[in-house]
Amino acid sequence: MKLGIDFDNTIVCYDYLFYREALSLGLIPRALAPNKNLIREYVSENEGENQWVLLQSIVYGQKINDATPYPGVVEFFNQAKNHLDIYIISHKTNSIVPDKEADLIEAAKSWLHVNQISQMLPDHAIYFENSRENKISRIKEINCDTFIDDLIEIFLHPDFPINTKKILFDPHNHHKRLDKISTFKDWKEIKQRPRGRDQH
């Protein structure tokens, strides 16, 4: 079975890092919850989109190794690699970075190595695509049986392969439940799900 997994906000938890960096730049009040989605909404609405882009470039670039894996995800990889073909397929581009010398893809690869995830996978199993459409094309090309992502927009895209099972990773209950999309709030739940069956 081929399992595809998104990278940002699915394997990597940025909540506290976004909170720390936004607070240090004076972009959010201390009372705001350390939740990436809430921070994005607050900064974009109150400080402007350029400040949100700057914050992203810091978190996804030079400070990425301060981000943590979601609880249970490393254990999931360690166990699942024995009976699944696992692929990391993510949309990641350097175009958001004001500093042209920064490389978000190399930063992401470094994070995977530091957290000993890339060592569990073959070299050909990690893909960073420069557009959402190319990400979906890669999922189709690999012929993933199941894909795990935090973005519901990926699953609702008209080109998303119809036979690939959809697992939405939603730790903050940010999305409403939809038919044919299984929703889980943590990696422990994903690890315990019955294989070959959808849950909602």
PDB file of C-alpha atoms in Angstrom:
ATOM      1  CA  MET A   1       0.000   0.000   0.000  1.00  0.00           C
ATOM      2  CA  LYS A   2       1.255   3.463  -0.926  1.00  0.00           C
ATOM      3  CA  LEU A   3       0.691   6.193   1.649  1.00  0.00           C
ATOM      4  CA  GLY A   4       1.337   9.842   0.803  1.00  0.00           C
ATOM      5  CA  ILE A   5       1.756  12.450   3.546  1.00  0.00           C
ATOM      6  CA  ASP A   6       1.899  16.237   3.367  1.00  0.00           C
ATOM      7  CA  PHE A   7       4.739  18.032   5.197  1.00  0.00           C
ATOM      8  CA  ASP A   8       3.829  21.480   6.578  1.00  0.00           C
ATOM      9  CA  ASN A   9       1.254  21.430   9.393  1.00  0.00           C
ATOM     10  CA  THR A  10       0.761  17.681   8.947  1.00  0.00           C
ATOM     11  CA  ILE A  11       4.136  16.256   9.963  1.00  0.00           C
ATOM     12  CA  VAL A  12       5.560  19.505  11.344  1.00  0.00           C
ATOM     13  CA  CYS A  13       3.764  21.443  14.077  1.00  0.00           C
ATOM     14  CA  TYR A  14       4.522  25.165  13.741  1.00  0.00           C
ATOM     15  CA  ASP A  15       1.960  26.491  16.234  1.00  0.00           C
ATOM     16  CA  TYR A  16       4.323  27.487  19.046  1.00  0.00           C
ATOM     17  CA  LEU A  17       7.058  28.656  16.646  1.00  0.00           C
ATOM     18  CA  PHE A  18       4.665  30.983  14.799  1.00  0.00           C
ATOM     19  CA  TYR A  19       3.471  32.284  18.170  1.00  0.00           C
ATOM     20  CA  ARG A  20       7.026  32.871  19.445  1.00  0.00           C
ATOM     21  CA  GLU A  21       8.249  34.650  16.308  1.00  0.00           C
ATOM     22  CA  ALA A  22       5.078  36.719  15.827  1.00  0.00           C
ATOM     23  CA  LEU A  23       5.270  37.810  19.453  1.00  0.00           C
ATOM     24  CA  SER A  24       8.962  38.741  19.144  1.00  0.00           C
ATOM     25  CA  LEU A  25       8.142  40.907  16.093  1.00  0.00           C
ATOM     26  CA  GLY A  26       5.246  42.591  17.893  1.00  0.00           C
ATOM     27  CA  LEU A  27       2.696  41.270  15.412  1.00  0.00           C
ATOM     28  CA  ILE A  28       0.272  39.651  17.882  1.00  0.00           C
ATOM     29  CA  PRO A  29      -0.929  40.191  21.450  1.00  0.00           C
ATOM     30  CA  ARG A  30       0.449  37.757  24.025  1.00  0.00           C
ATOM     31  CA  ALA A  31      -3.095  36.573  24.824  1.00  0.00           C
ATOM     32  CA  LEU A  32      -3.604  35.140  21.313  1.00  0.00           C
ATOM     33  CA  ALA A  33      -3.637  31.342  21.321  1.00  0.00           C
ATOM     34  CA  PRO A  34      -0.566  29.586  19.844  1.00  0.00           C
ATOM     35  CA  ASN A  35      -2.482  28.367  16.811  1.00  0.00           C
ATOM     36  CA  LYS A  36      -1.026  28.911  13.323  1.00  0.00           C
ATOM     37  CA  ASN A  37      -4.416  29.534  11.683  1.00  0.00           C
ATOM     38  CA  LEU A  38      -5.437  32.118  14.289  1.00  0.00           C
ATOM     39  CA  ILE A  39      -2.050  33.837  14.020  1.00  0.00           C
ATOM     40  CA  ARG A  40      -2.331  33.962  10.210  1.00  0.00           C
ATOM     41  CA  GLU A  41      -5.782  35.529  10.422  1.00  0.00           C
ATOM     42  CA  TYR A  42      -4.716  38.075  13.047  1.00  0.00           C
ATOM     43  CA  VAL A  43      -1.493  39.140  11.324  1.00  0.00           C
ATOM     44  CA  SER A  44      -3.047  39.346   7.853  1.00  0.00           C
ATOM     45  CA  GLU A  45      -6.013  41.403   9.066  1.00  0.00           C
ATOM     46  CA  ASN A  46      -4.189  43.682  11.499  1.00  0.00           C
ATOM     47  CA  GLU A  47      -0.623  43.981  10.205  1.00  0.00           C
ATOM     48  CA  GLY A  48      -1.027  43.256   6.492  1.00  0.00           C
ATOM     49  CA  GLU A  49      -0.223  40.404   4.143  1.00  0.00           C
ATOM     50  CA  ASN A  50       3.423  41.455   3.767  1.00  0.00           C
ATOM     51  CA  GLN A  51       4.020  40.929   7.474  1.00  0.00           C
ATOM     52  CA  TRP A  52       2.454  37.463   7.265  1.00  0.00           C
ATOM     53  CA  VAL A  53       4.756  36.605   4.333  1.00  0.00           C
ATOM     54  CA  LEU A  54       7.768  37.816   6.336  1.00  0.00           C
ATOM     55  CA  LEU A  55       6.705  35.717   9.323  1.00  0.00           C
ATOM     56  CA  GLN A  56       6.284  32.631   7.117  1.00  0.00           C
ATOM     57  CA  SER A  57       9.727  33.095   5.594  1.00  0.00           C
ATOM     58  CA  ILE A  58      11.301  33.181   9.072  1.00  0.00           C
ATOM     59  CA  VAL A  59       9.409  30.160  10.402  1.00  0.00           C
ATOM     60  CA  TYR A  60       9.730  27.988   7.285  1.00  0.00           C
ATOM     61  CA  GLY A  61      13.345  29.057   6.694  1.00  0.00           C
ATOM     62  CA  GLN A  62      15.995  29.919   9.249  1.00  0.00           C
ATOM     63  CA  LYS A  63      13.980  28.921  12.323  1.00  0.00           C
ATOM     64  CA  ILE A  64      12.369  25.703  11.014  1.00  0.00           C
ATOM     65  CA  ASN A  65      14.522  23.430  13.161  1.00  0.00           C
ATOM     66  CA  ASP A  66      12.852  24.958  16.234  1.00  0.00           C
ATOM     67  CA  ALA A  67       9.543  23.465  15.068  1.00  0.00           C
ATOM     68  CA  THR A  68       8.521  20.111  16.494  1.00  0.00           C
ATOM     69  CA  PRO A  69       7.017  16.986  14.951  1.00  0.00           C
ATOM     70  CA  TYR A  70       3.377  16.459  15.845  1.00  0.00           C
ATOM     71  CA  PRO A  71       3.131  14.036  18.779  1.00  0.00           C
ATOM     72  CA  GLY A  72       3.157  10.465  17.540  1.00  0.00           C
ATOM     73  CA  VAL A  73       4.196  11.176  13.946  1.00  0.00           C
ATOM     74  CA  VAL A  74       7.797   9.919  14.274  1.00  0.00           C
ATOM     75  CA  GLU A  75       6.494   6.764  15.952  1.00  0.00           C
ATOM     76  CA  PHE A  76       3.974   6.385  13.131  1.00  0.00           C
ATOM     77  CA  PHE A  77       6.741   6.518  10.516  1.00  0.00           C
ATOM     78  CA  ASN A  78       8.878   4.089  12.491  1.00  0.00           C
ATOM     79  CA  GLN A  79       6.085   1.541  12.667  1.00  0.00           C
ATOM     80  CA  ALA A  80       4.403   2.085   9.288  1.00  0.00           C
ATOM     81  CA  LYS A  81       7.623   1.945   7.229  1.00  0.00           C
ATOM     82  CA  ASN A  82       7.696  -1.814   7.842  1.00  0.00           C
ATOM     83  CA  HIS A  83       4.441  -2.491   6.002  1.00  0.00           C
ATOM     84  CA  LEU A  84       3.694   0.616   3.878  1.00  0.00           C
ATOM     85  CA  ASP A  85       5.436   2.479   1.071  1.00  0.00           C
ATOM     86  CA  ILE A  86       5.472   6.005   2.502  1.00  0.00           C
ATOM     87  CA  TYR A  87       5.956   9.167   0.444  1.00  0.00           C
ATOM     88  CA  ILE A  88       6.197  12.763   1.604  1.00  0.00           C
ATOM     89  CA  ILE A  89       4.594  14.970  -1.060  1.00  0.00           C
ATOM     90  CA  SER A  90       4.378  18.671  -0.291  1.00  0.00           C
ATOM     91  CA  HIS A  91       3.777  21.985  -2.018  1.00  0.00           C
ATOM     92  CA  LYS A  92       6.734  24.183  -1.122  1.00  0.00           C
ATOM     93  CA  THR A  93       8.219  27.120  -2.965  1.00  0.00           C
ATOM     94  CA  ASN A  94      10.881  29.716  -2.240  1.00  0.00           C
ATOM     95  CA  SER A  95       8.774  32.452  -3.843  1.00  0.00           C
ATOM     96  CA  ILE A  96       7.426  33.684  -0.491  1.00  0.00           C
ATOM     97  CA  VAL A  97      10.905  34.432   0.829  1.00  0.00           C
ATOM     98  CA  PRO A  98      12.036  38.088   0.778  1.00  0.00           C
ATOM     99  CA  ASP A  99      15.626  36.852   1.253  1.00  0.00           C
ATOM    100  CA  LYS A 100      16.432  35.321  -2.145  1.00  0.00           C
ATOM    101  CA  GLU A 101      19.323  33.333  -0.677  1.00  0.00           C
ATOM    102  CA  ALA A 102      17.032  31.435   1.689  1.00  0.00           C
ATOM    103  CA  ASP A 103      16.011  27.962   0.541  1.00  0.00           C
ATOM    104  CA  LEU A 104      12.828  26.670   2.136  1.00  0.00           C
ATOM    105  CA  ILE A 105      13.124  23.278   0.452  1.00  0.00           C
ATOM    106  CA  GLU A 106      16.622  22.675   1.815  1.00  0.00           C
ATOM    107  CA  ALA A 107      15.402  23.897   5.211  1.00  0.00           C
ATOM    108  CA  ALA A 108      12.573  21.349   5.109  1.00  0.00           C
ATOM    109  CA  LYS A 109      14.974  18.550   4.143  1.00  0.00           C
ATOM    110  CA  SER A 110      17.237  19.573   7.010  1.00  0.00           C
ATOM    111  CA  TRP A 111      14.304  19.383   9.429  1.00  0.00           C
ATOM    112  CA  LEU A 112      13.414  15.888   8.199  1.00  0.00           C
ATOM    113  CA  HIS A 113      17.009  14.786   8.747  1.00  0.00           C
ATOM    114  CA  VAL A 114      17.344  16.394  12.189  1.00  0.00           C
ATOM    115  CA  ASN A 115      14.132  14.673  13.295  1.00  0.00           C
ATOM    116  CA  GLN A 116      15.327  11.340  11.836  1.00  0.00           C
ATOM    117  CA  ILE A 117      12.382  10.964   9.465  1.00  0.00           C
ATOM    118  CA  SER A 118      14.202  11.094   6.131  1.00  0.00           C
ATOM    119  CA  GLN A 119      16.485   8.297   7.337  1.00  0.00           C
ATOM    120  CA  MET A 120      13.442   6.009   7.488  1.00  0.00           C
ATOM    121  CA  LEU A 121      12.517   6.596   3.832  1.00  0.00           C
ATOM    122  CA  PRO A 122      14.148   5.818   0.482  1.00  0.00           C
ATOM    123  CA  ASP A 123      15.765   8.758  -1.309  1.00  0.00           C
ATOM    124  CA  HIS A 124      13.044   8.775  -3.976  1.00  0.00           C
ATOM    125  CA  ALA A 125      10.219   9.074  -1.427  1.00  0.00           C
ATOM    126  CA  ILE A 126      10.398  12.815  -0.647  1.00  0.00           C
ATOM    127  CA  TYR A 127       8.963  15.372  -3.074  1.00  0.00           C
ATOM    128  CA  PHE A 128       8.624  19.138  -2.732  1.00  0.00           C
ATOM    129  CA  GLU A 129       6.560  20.515  -5.620  1.00  0.00           C
ATOM    130  CA  ASN A 130       6.420  24.162  -6.698  1.00  0.00           C
ATOM    131  CA  SER A 131       2.637  24.326  -7.093  1.00  0.00           C
ATOM    132  CA  ARG A 132      -0.502  22.750  -5.701  1.00  0.00           C
ATOM    133  CA  GLU A 133      -1.257  21.315  -9.135  1.00  0.00           C
ATOM    134  CA  ASN A 134       2.163  19.660  -9.350  1.00  0.00           C
ATOM    135  CA  LYS A 135       1.668  18.213  -5.896  1.00  0.00           C
ATOM    136  CA  ILE A 136      -1.597  16.623  -6.995  1.00  0.00           C
ATOM    137  CA  SER A 137       0.048  15.377 -10.196  1.00  0.00           C
ATOM    138  CA  ARG A 138       2.728  13.691  -8.092  1.00  0.00           C
ATOM    139  CA  ILE A 139       0.086  12.008  -5.924  1.00  0.00           C
ATOM    140  CA  LYS A 140      -1.513  10.680  -9.110  1.00  0.00           C
ATOM    141  CA  GLU A 141       1.818   9.623 -10.638  1.00  0.00           C
ATOM    142  CA  ILE A 142       2.803   7.645  -7.538  1.00  0.00           C
ATOM    143  CA  ASN A 143      -0.729   6.259  -7.382  1.00  0.00           C
ATOM    144  CA  CYS A 144      -1.138   6.783  -3.639  1.00  0.00           C
ATOM    145  CA  ASP A 145      -3.776   4.540  -2.077  1.00  0.00           C
ATOM    146  CA  THR A 146      -4.229   7.045   0.762  1.00  0.00           C
ATOM    147  CA  PHE A 147      -3.132  10.641   1.274  1.00  0.00           C
ATOM    148  CA  ILE A 148      -2.945  12.598   4.544  1.00  0.00           C
ATOM    149  CA  ASP A 149      -3.118  16.407   4.421  1.00  0.00           C
ATOM    150  CA  ASP A 150      -4.173  19.326   6.626  1.00  0.00           C
ATOM    151  CA  LEU A 151      -5.567  21.284   3.655  1.00  0.00           C
ATOM    152  CA  ILE A 152      -9.078  20.322   2.666  1.00  0.00           C
ATOM    153  CA  GLU A 153      -8.557  22.285  -0.564  1.00  0.00           C
ATOM    154  CA  ILE A 154      -6.226  19.533  -1.790  1.00  0.00           C
ATOM    155  CA  PHE A 155      -8.961  16.925  -1.481  1.00  0.00           C
ATOM    156  CA  LEU A 156     -11.592  19.182  -3.066  1.00  0.00           C
ATOM    157  CA  HIS A 157      -9.401  20.000  -6.064  1.00  0.00           C
ATOM    158  CA  PRO A 158     -11.041  18.661  -9.259  1.00  0.00           C
ATOM    159  CA  ASP A 159      -7.828  16.864 -10.276  1.00  0.00           C
ATOM    160  CA  PHE A 160      -7.327  14.998  -7.000  1.00  0.00           C
ATOM    161  CA  PRO A 161      -7.362  11.264  -7.878  1.00  0.00           C
ATOM    162  CA  ILE A 162     -10.797   9.797  -7.239  1.00  0.00           C
ATOM    163  CA  ASN A 163      -9.520   6.428  -6.002  1.00  0.00           C
ATOM    164  CA  THR A 164      -7.112   7.842  -3.409  1.00  0.00           C
ATOM    165  CA  LYS A 165      -8.554   7.725   0.107  1.00  0.00           C
ATOM    166  CA  LYS A 166      -8.542  11.097   1.821  1.00  0.00           C
ATOM    167  CA  ILE A 167      -7.456  11.627   5.421  1.00  0.00           C
ATOM    168  CA  LEU A 168      -7.765  15.186   6.734  1.00  0.00           C
ATOM    169  CA  PHE A 169      -5.405  15.986   9.615  1.00  0.00           C
ATOM    170  CA  ASP A 170      -7.284  18.567  11.689  1.00  0.00           C
ATOM    171  CA  PRO A 171      -5.804  18.947  15.198  1.00  0.00           C
ATOM    172  CA  HIS A 172      -7.798  22.108  15.986  1.00  0.00           C
ATOM    173  CA  ASN A 173     -11.163  20.977  14.554  1.00  0.00           C
ATOM    174  CA  HIS A 174     -10.859  23.786  12.030  1.00  0.00           C
ATOM    175  CA  HIS A 175     -12.934  22.118   9.304  1.00  0.00           C
ATOM    176  CA  LYS A 176     -16.460  20.809   9.113  1.00  0.00           C
ATOM    177  CA  ARG A 177     -16.825  17.100   8.381  1.00  0.00           C
ATOM    178  CA  LEU A 178     -17.368  16.123   4.755  1.00  0.00           C
ATOM    179  CA  ASP A 179     -18.442  12.881   3.120  1.00  0.00           C
ATOM    180  CA  LYS A 180     -15.677  10.646   1.772  1.00  0.00           C
ATOM    181  CA  ILE A 181     -13.023  12.495   3.801  1.00  0.00           C
ATOM    182  CA  SER A 182     -11.877  10.796   7.009  1.00  0.00           C
ATOM    183  CA  THR A 183     -10.910  13.332   9.679  1.00  0.00           C
ATOM    184  CA  PHE A 184      -8.473  12.771  12.544  1.00  0.00           C
ATOM    185  CA  LYS A 185      -7.160  15.150  15.161  1.00  0.00           C
ATOM    186  CA  ASP A 186      -3.874  13.411  16.011  1.00  0.00           C
ATOM    187  CA  TRP A 187      -1.426  10.773  14.837  1.00  0.00           C
ATOM    188  CA  LYS A 188      -2.424   8.317  17.540  1.00  0.00           C
ATOM    189  CA  GLU A 189      -5.914   8.214  16.001  1.00  0.00           C
ATOM    190  CA  ILE A 190      -4.472   7.757  12.524  1.00  0.00           C
ATOM    191  CA  LYS A 191      -2.243   4.904  13.682  1.00  0.00           C
ATOM    192  CA  GLN A 192      -5.200   3.135  15.284  1.00  0.00           C
ATOM    193  CA  ARG A 193      -7.624   3.525  12.377  1.00  0.00           C
ATOM    194  CA  PRO A 194      -8.843   0.267  10.841  1.00  0.00           C
ATOM    195  CA  ARG A 195      -7.011  -0.298   7.572  1.00  0.00           C
ATOM    196  CA  GLY A 196      -9.011  -0.263   4.383  1.00  0.00           C
ATOM    197  CA  ARG A 197     -11.968   1.511   5.939  1.00  0.00           C
ATOM    198  CA  ASP A 198     -12.935   5.167   6.064  1.00  0.00           C
ATOM    199  CA  GLN A 199     -13.925   6.869   9.281  1.00  0.00           C
ATOM    200  CA  HIS A 200     -15.715  10.187   9.679  1.00  0.00           C
TER     201      HIS A 200
END
